């Protein structure tokens, strides 16, 4: 029996910078700001990526809290990316975000 699970996402883009997907019946859209050619009606790809990272991190922490009875309060995660310049720059064979620094900070929601 294989322990491998395959997760696949199909995305499409029509005549704008809005990218659409339907993941298990959940319709999601990302967009670009107006100054980058989009309509600024949805989160940007980088914002959605950071949200995904935060979600995975917080869900993993919650699973650890539940299974190992960790004594910590629910958390809020702050992810911040500092861009060298807006947009992307190309290297010889790939296009990569122009990131200067990526930061992650966990904050307890305990008051």
Short mmCIF file of C-alpha atoms in Angstrom, two decimals, residues 4 16 20-21 27 35 58 65 81 94 97 101:
data_model
loop_
_atom_site.label_atom_id
_atom_site.label_comp_id
_atom_site.label_asym_id
_atom_site.label_seq_id
_atom_site.Cartn_x
_atom_site.Cartn_y
_atom_site.Cartn_z
CA UNK A 4 2.01 8.71 -1.28
CA UNK A 16 -6.96 39.32 -17.62
CA UNK A 20 -9.24 30.85 -11.46
CA UNK A 21 -9.35 27.39 -9.94
CA UNK A 27 -13.77 28.35 -6.33
CA UNK A 35 -0.70 48.98 -11.41
CA UNK A 58 -1.31 26.84 12.19
CA UNK A 65 -1.68 20.49 20.42
CA UNK A 81 7.91 39.39 2.78
CA UNK A 94 13.81 30.53 -14.01
CA UNK A 97 10.24 36.55 -6.79
CA UNK A 101 13.77 38.67 3.37
#
